[in-house]
Amino acid sequence: MQTPAKGRQTVTKSTEASSVKTYVRFDLIQRVQHIVFLISFTLLGFTGLPQKFPLSPISLAIFEAVGGVERIRAIHHASAIAMMIVSVFHVLEVTYRILVLRTPISMIPWIDDAKHVLHDIQYYLGFKKHKAYYGRYSYAEKMEYLALIWGTIVMGLTGFMMWNPITTLRFLPGEAVPAAKAAHGGEAVLAVLAIIIWHFYHVHIKHFNKSMFTGKLSREEMEHEHPAELAMIEAGKHQEPIPPAVLRKRQMIYAPIAVVILALFAFGFYYFVGYESTAVVDPDTGETVEVFVPVTPTPIPTEPAAGESSGASSGTLNWSAGIAPLLQSKCGMCHGADTSTGLAFDSYESIMKGGTNGPVVVPGDSVNSSLFKVQSAGGHFGQLTAEEIVRVQQWIDAGAPE
Amino acid sequence: MTTRNFHRQTFWLIAAGTFVLLLSLSLASPASAEHPLQETEKYCLSCHGNQDLRMTLPSGEGLSLYISQDALDHSVHSSKGIECEACHTEITTYPHPELKYETGRELSRAFYQTCEKCHSVNYEKAQDSMHAQAAEAGNLDAPICTDCHGAHDVRPPDEPRSLISETCRQCHAEIVDTYRQSVHGAALMADENPDVPVCTDCHGVHNIQDPRTSQFRVAEPELCAGCHANEELMKKYGLSADVYSIYKRSWHGVDVSVYKAKWPTIWHDSAVCSDCHGIHDIRSTDDPQSKVNPNNLLTTCQQCHPTAGPNWTDAWTGHNEISLERTPALFYVEKFYTSFTPFVLWTCIIYVALQIIRATVDRVRRNLP
């Protein structure tokens, strides 16, 4: 966020108590931009990296602390909007400085910067007595600024593509979205680590440079960090103030340009934020089939078809051919030859003799035959079917022929 | 009797005794191994072998009391000597105690509890199942042990393997019929393929859970991965075993994994396997009827992303490794960051390290006399 600000850099202040001179390095607008960018960058990092490495314990802890992936994304999107707004503001500011104030473009690396790098490497290796004499911005600051511009463009574009994939794919091939995801993640890791290594070392560890918050550098700091700039200031080489009439004229030209830039970004924001609120529409998950559809007829019938092979289904109505097989198969267990029930159906003689309670068959009179009476009452252990009882009845009524 | 005579007699007595003992042992041991085991069964079947043996329950419903000898012969229990009285513990003699059940279903629901005596683990599991929940909610037709395994004709449930789906089909006919059209079901029906899943592989055997819950949903990718991440198995069918690991890194997979890890009980819409591939109707990608056949893919995506356009499906890389042939742009982006990032960071690290070394050296020198 460090921008050309030579126009106002020469303001000096001295206090009466001590003759400590301070030099304005960053004006309020620049400091505010830095703070907004710093906060949004941090939030984006803390909400973005867990999405890139979702199953690491740290990521899961962050998801849980914030209360869900959706909330993480909402914070990420909100921070992205803040970063985009501050970036647009920065574009307006830089164009104003260049077009209206005509400040020299001091952020572009130049031949001097290459010389400074070589000089510094020699110094670090012990071949030089001192560091290179930096101007307003050292090559380290320029590189970081340009990396930030590059990173913001990459992250903004790829972020937009991931946020609005459907819109994106109306204009680009499908592969663009996963490529954007890869670039967004790759750039994020690069940016965060570069900030931690490069930025933290140069402005926090090596020497805690507070100028981005106070706006000022002391003379000693200036001597140390920006000796060439200090020399220029002390030699009185600074920009002449612009006559008000000229300034006014330039501002009139700049205004429509600013409006166009703002309109372009506003249009972009409209798409960015409003076009695709979410890609997902309530999916109709699951099947729409009937779960309980029993096979009919059921393969496990509760009752088998009765009377199929009872041995009583056919033939003449006499003992040996019709009734004996029926009674012996269905009653023989209890009323067999070696019976303990006192009643046996093993032979014609036995059944006609009856049991201990008397005869069970009264030939010609089924109604008075206890065989028929017991069976018609139902519930007997060896219960005959209705059809079989009819056959027994017919047999008795026919005189119980042998 | 002389002493010599006595001794001779003793010898013969011992010899005869030994002979009888050996003879009885050789005759008795096989007899006791076979007959007593089948005795109860034979005794019960002397009545219950009668096909027409039946009674009427208080509800008026008829109840056949016939037990087929054939069914018993083929059951797993009878051949192991587990006979009638093992389950029908209340019956010790004739006449039997009176049955107090209104309906046949009521009787079955009372009698099946005897399974717990030997099969307590599976019985407990079944009590936690959705079927048991349905019964608790009042549906007495909800299946109990005997509905799936049979009562007197209990046989190995998976011989042949397709028998499992046949069993489920008794109640879930429509689903099983759909399954049989699927790539899994067709393979099962064709040659009893041991690799493909049958109903129980996905739904569980005794503790069958409701598959419509969020827990089942987020666990689904792992369920499919059980086979589809098995390199050896997938190789056999020419399928990629990486589908799961790549899915987990995909748009859908990240959300599902996080929800599974942290909020498995909260419903989440991010697609799981079955959302795209189908549930019981999963087909091969080459099948024109497959939901993920290239011709049908966009329609499948539009289930959730209704406004997606024709380029959309190319954005799906959820099952493919990054390759130069398939996704060149993605390939180069990835290549750029995997080489550019380390280059930049190492440059930064070396440069910062140089400064730190120089600053340290300077400080040490300054402190020297």
JSON list of N, CA, C and O in Angstrom, two decimals, chain A residues 345-365:
[
{"chain": "A", "resi": 345, "resn": "PHE", "atom": "N", "xyz": [-57.27, -96.94, 15.30]},
{"chain": "A", "resi": 345, "resn": "PHE", "atom": "CA", "xyz": [-57.86, -96.94, 13.97]},
{"chain": "A", "resi": 345, "resn": "PHE", "atom": "C", "xyz": [-57.02, -97.80, 13.02]},
{"chain": "A", "resi": 345, "resn": "PHE", "atom": "O", "xyz": [-57.04, -97.63, 11.82]},
{"chain": "A", "resi": 346, "resn": "ASP", "atom": "N", "xyz": [-56.26, -98.75, 13.62]},
{"chain": "A", "resi": 346, "resn": "ASP", "atom": "CA", "xyz": [-55.34, -99.51, 12.79]},
{"chain": "A", "resi": 346, "resn": "ASP", "atom": "C", "xyz": [-56.05, -100.54, 11.91]},
{"chain": "A", "resi": 346, "resn": "ASP", "atom": "O", "xyz": [-55.54, -100.94, 10.88]},
{"chain": "A", "resi": 347, "resn": "SER", "atom": "N", "xyz": [-57.24, -100.94, 12.30]},
{"chain": "A", "resi": 347, "resn": "SER", "atom": "CA", "xyz": [-57.96, -101.90, 11.46]},
{"chain": "A", "resi": 347, "resn": "SER", "atom": "C", "xyz": [-59.47, -101.62, 11.55]},
{"chain": "A", "resi": 347, "resn": "SER", "atom": "O", "xyz": [-59.92, -100.88, 12.43]},
{"chain": "A", "resi": 348, "resn": "TYR", "atom": "N", "xyz": [-60.20, -102.21, 10.59]},
{"chain": "A", "resi": 348, "resn": "TYR", "atom": "CA", "xyz": [-61.65, -102.02, 10.58]},
{"chain": "A", "resi": 348, "resn": "TYR", "atom": "C", "xyz": [-62.26, -102.52, 11.87]},
{"chain": "A", "resi": 348, "resn": "TYR", "atom": "O", "xyz": [-63.13, -101.87, 12.43]},
{"chain": "A", "resi": 349, "resn": "GLU", "atom": "N", "xyz": [-61.71, -103.66, 12.34]},
{"chain": "A", "resi": 349, "resn": "GLU", "atom": "CA", "xyz": [-62.23, -104.24, 13.57]},
{"chain": "A", "resi": 349, "resn": "GLU", "atom": "C", "xyz": [-62.04, -103.28, 14.75]},
{"chain": "A", "resi": 349, "resn": "GLU", "atom": "O", "xyz": [-62.94, -103.08, 15.55]},
{"chain": "A", "resi": 350, "resn": "SER", "atom": "N", "xyz": [-60.85, -102.72, 14.85]},
{"chain": "A", "resi": 350, "resn": "SER", "atom": "CA", "xyz": [-60.55, -101.83, 15.98]},
{"chain": "A", "resi": 350, "resn": "SER", "atom": "C", "xyz": [-61.49, -100.62, 16.00]},
{"chain": "A", "resi": 350, "resn": "SER", "atom": "O", "xyz": [-62.02, -100.26, 17.05]},
{"chain": "A", "resi": 351, "resn": "ILE", "atom": "N", "xyz": [-61.67, -99.98, 14.85]},
{"chain": "A", "resi": 351, "resn": "ILE", "atom": "CA", "xyz": [-62.49, -98.77, 14.85]},
{"chain": "A", "resi": 351, "resn": "ILE", "atom": "C", "xyz": [-63.95, -99.11, 15.15]},
{"chain": "A", "resi": 351, "resn": "ILE", "atom": "O", "xyz": [-64.64, -98.36, 15.85]},
{"chain": "A", "resi": 352, "resn": "MET", "atom": "N", "xyz": [-64.37, -100.26, 14.66]},
{"chain": "A", "resi": 352, "resn": "MET", "atom": "CA", "xyz": [-65.77, -100.60, 14.91]},
{"chain": "A", "resi": 352, "resn": "MET", "atom": "C", "xyz": [-65.97, -100.99, 16.38]},
{"chain": "A", "resi": 352, "resn": "MET", "atom": "O", "xyz": [-67.04, -100.80, 16.93]},
{"chain": "A", "resi": 353, "resn": "LYS", "atom": "N", "xyz": [-64.88, -101.55, 16.99]},
{"chain": "A", "resi": 353, "resn": "LYS", "atom": "CA", "xyz": [-64.98, -101.93, 18.40]},
{"chain": "A", "resi": 353, "resn": "LYS", "atom": "C", "xyz": [-65.08, -100.67, 19.27]},
{"chain": "A", "resi": 353, "resn": "LYS", "atom": "O", "xyz": [-65.76, -100.65, 20.28]},
{"chain": "A", "resi": 354, "resn": "GLY", "atom": "N", "xyz": [-64.40, -99.61, 18.82]},
{"chain": "A", "resi": 354, "resn": "GLY", "atom": "CA", "xyz": [-64.44, -98.38, 19.60]},
{"chain": "A", "resi": 354, "resn": "GLY", "atom": "C", "xyz": [-63.37, -98.33, 20.67]},
{"chain": "A", "resi": 354, "resn": "GLY", "atom": "O", "xyz": [-62.46, -99.17, 20.70]},
{"chain": "A", "resi": 355, "resn": "GLY", "atom": "N", "xyz": [-63.49, -97.36, 21.57]},
{"chain": "A", "resi": 355, "resn": "GLY", "atom": "CA", "xyz": [-62.48, -97.17, 22.60]},
{"chain": "A", "resi": 355, "resn": "GLY", "atom": "C", "xyz": [-63.01, -97.54, 23.96]},
{"chain": "A", "resi": 355, "resn": "GLY", "atom": "O", "xyz": [-64.05, -98.18, 24.09]},
{"chain": "A", "resi": 356, "resn": "THR", "atom": "N", "xyz": [-62.29, -97.11, 24.97]},
{"chain": "A", "resi": 356, "resn": "THR", "atom": "CA", "xyz": [-62.70, -97.43, 26.34]},
{"chain": "A", "resi": 356, "resn": "THR", "atom": "C", "xyz": [-64.02, -96.76, 26.70]},
{"chain": "A", "resi": 356, "resn": "THR", "atom": "O", "xyz": [-64.73, -97.18, 27.58]},
{"chain": "A", "resi": 357, "resn": "ASN", "atom": "N", "xyz": [-64.33, -95.68, 25.99]},
{"chain": "A", "resi": 357, "resn": "ASN", "atom": "CA", "xyz": [-65.59, -94.96, 26.26]},
{"chain": "A", "resi": 357, "resn": "ASN", "atom": "C", "xyz": [-66.72, -95.45, 25.35]},
{"chain": "A", "resi": 357, "resn": "ASN", "atom": "O", "xyz": [-67.72, -94.76, 25.18]},
{"chain": "A", "resi": 358, "resn": "GLY", "atom": "N", "xyz": [-66.48, -96.55, 24.72]},
{"chain": "A", "resi": 358, "resn": "GLY", "atom": "CA", "xyz": [-67.56, -97.11, 23.89]},
{"chain": "A", "resi": 358, "resn": "GLY", "atom": "C", "xyz": [-67.30, -96.94, 22.41]},
{"chain": "A", "resi": 358, "resn": "GLY", "atom": "O", "xyz": [-66.24, -96.43, 22.02]},
{"chain": "A", "resi": 359, "resn": "PRO", "atom": "N", "xyz": [-68.23, -97.31, 21.59]},
{"chain": "A", "resi": 359, "resn": "PRO", "atom": "CA", "xyz": [-68.04, -97.24, 20.14]},
{"chain": "A", "resi": 359, "resn": "PRO", "atom": "C", "xyz": [-67.96, -95.80, 19.66]},
{"chain": "A", "resi": 359, "resn": "PRO", "atom": "O", "xyz": [-68.55, -94.89, 20.26]},
{"chain": "A", "resi": 360, "resn": "VAL", "atom": "N", "xyz": [-67.20, -95.63, 18.57]},
{"chain": "A", "resi": 360, "resn": "VAL", "atom": "CA", "xyz": [-67.09, -94.27, 18.02]},
{"chain": "A", "resi": 360, "resn": "VAL", "atom": "C", "xyz": [-67.84, -94.17, 16.69]},
{"chain": "A", "resi": 360, "resn": "VAL", "atom": "O", "xyz": [-68.11, -93.09, 16.21]},
{"chain": "A", "resi": 361, "resn": "VAL", "atom": "N", "xyz": [-68.15, -95.32, 16.11]},
{"chain": "A", "resi": 361, "resn": "VAL", "atom": "CA", "xyz": [-68.87, -95.30, 14.84]},
{"chain": "A", "resi": 361, "resn": "VAL", "atom": "C", "xyz": [-70.17, -96.07, 14.99]},
{"chain": "A", "resi": 361, "resn": "VAL", "atom": "O", "xyz": [-70.18, -97.23, 15.40]},
{"chain": "A", "resi": 362, "resn": "VAL", "atom": "N", "xyz": [-71.29, -95.40, 14.74]},
{"chain": "A", "resi": 362, "resn": "VAL", "atom": "CA", "xyz": [-72.59, -96.05, 14.69]},
{"chain": "A", "resi": 362, "resn": "VAL", "atom": "C", "xyz": [-72.99, -96.10, 13.22]},
{"chain": "A", "resi": 362, "resn": "VAL", "atom": "O", "xyz": [-73.34, -95.06, 12.65]},
{"chain": "A", "resi": 363, "resn": "PRO", "atom": "N", "xyz": [-72.83, -97.25, 12.57]},
{"chain": "A", "resi": 363, "resn": "PRO", "atom": "CA", "xyz": [-73.06, -97.30, 11.14]},
{"chain": "A", "resi": 363, "resn": "PRO", "atom": "C", "xyz": [-74.44, -96.76, 10.77]},
{"chain": "A", "resi": 363, "resn": "PRO", "atom": "O", "xyz": [-75.44, -97.10, 11.42]},
{"chain": "A", "resi": 364, "resn": "GLY", "atom": "N", "xyz": [-74.47, -95.89, 9.76]},
{"chain": "A", "resi": 364, "resn": "GLY", "atom": "CA", "xyz": [-75.73, -95.33, 9.29]},
{"chain": "A", "resi": 364, "resn": "GLY", "atom": "C", "xyz": [-76.19, -94.13, 10.10]},
{"chain": "A", "resi": 364, "resn": "GLY", "atom": "O", "xyz": [-77.14, -93.45, 9.74]},
{"chain": "A", "resi": 365, "resn": "ASP", "atom": "N", "xyz": [-75.49, -93.83, 11.18]},
{"chain": "A", "resi": 365, "resn": "ASP", "atom": "CA", "xyz": [-75.96, -92.70, 12.01]},
{"chain": "A", "resi": 365, "resn": "ASP", "atom": "C", "xyz": [-74.77, -91.83, 12.43]},
{"chain": "A", "resi": 365, "resn": "ASP", "atom": "O", "xyz": [-74.23, -91.95, 13.54]}
]
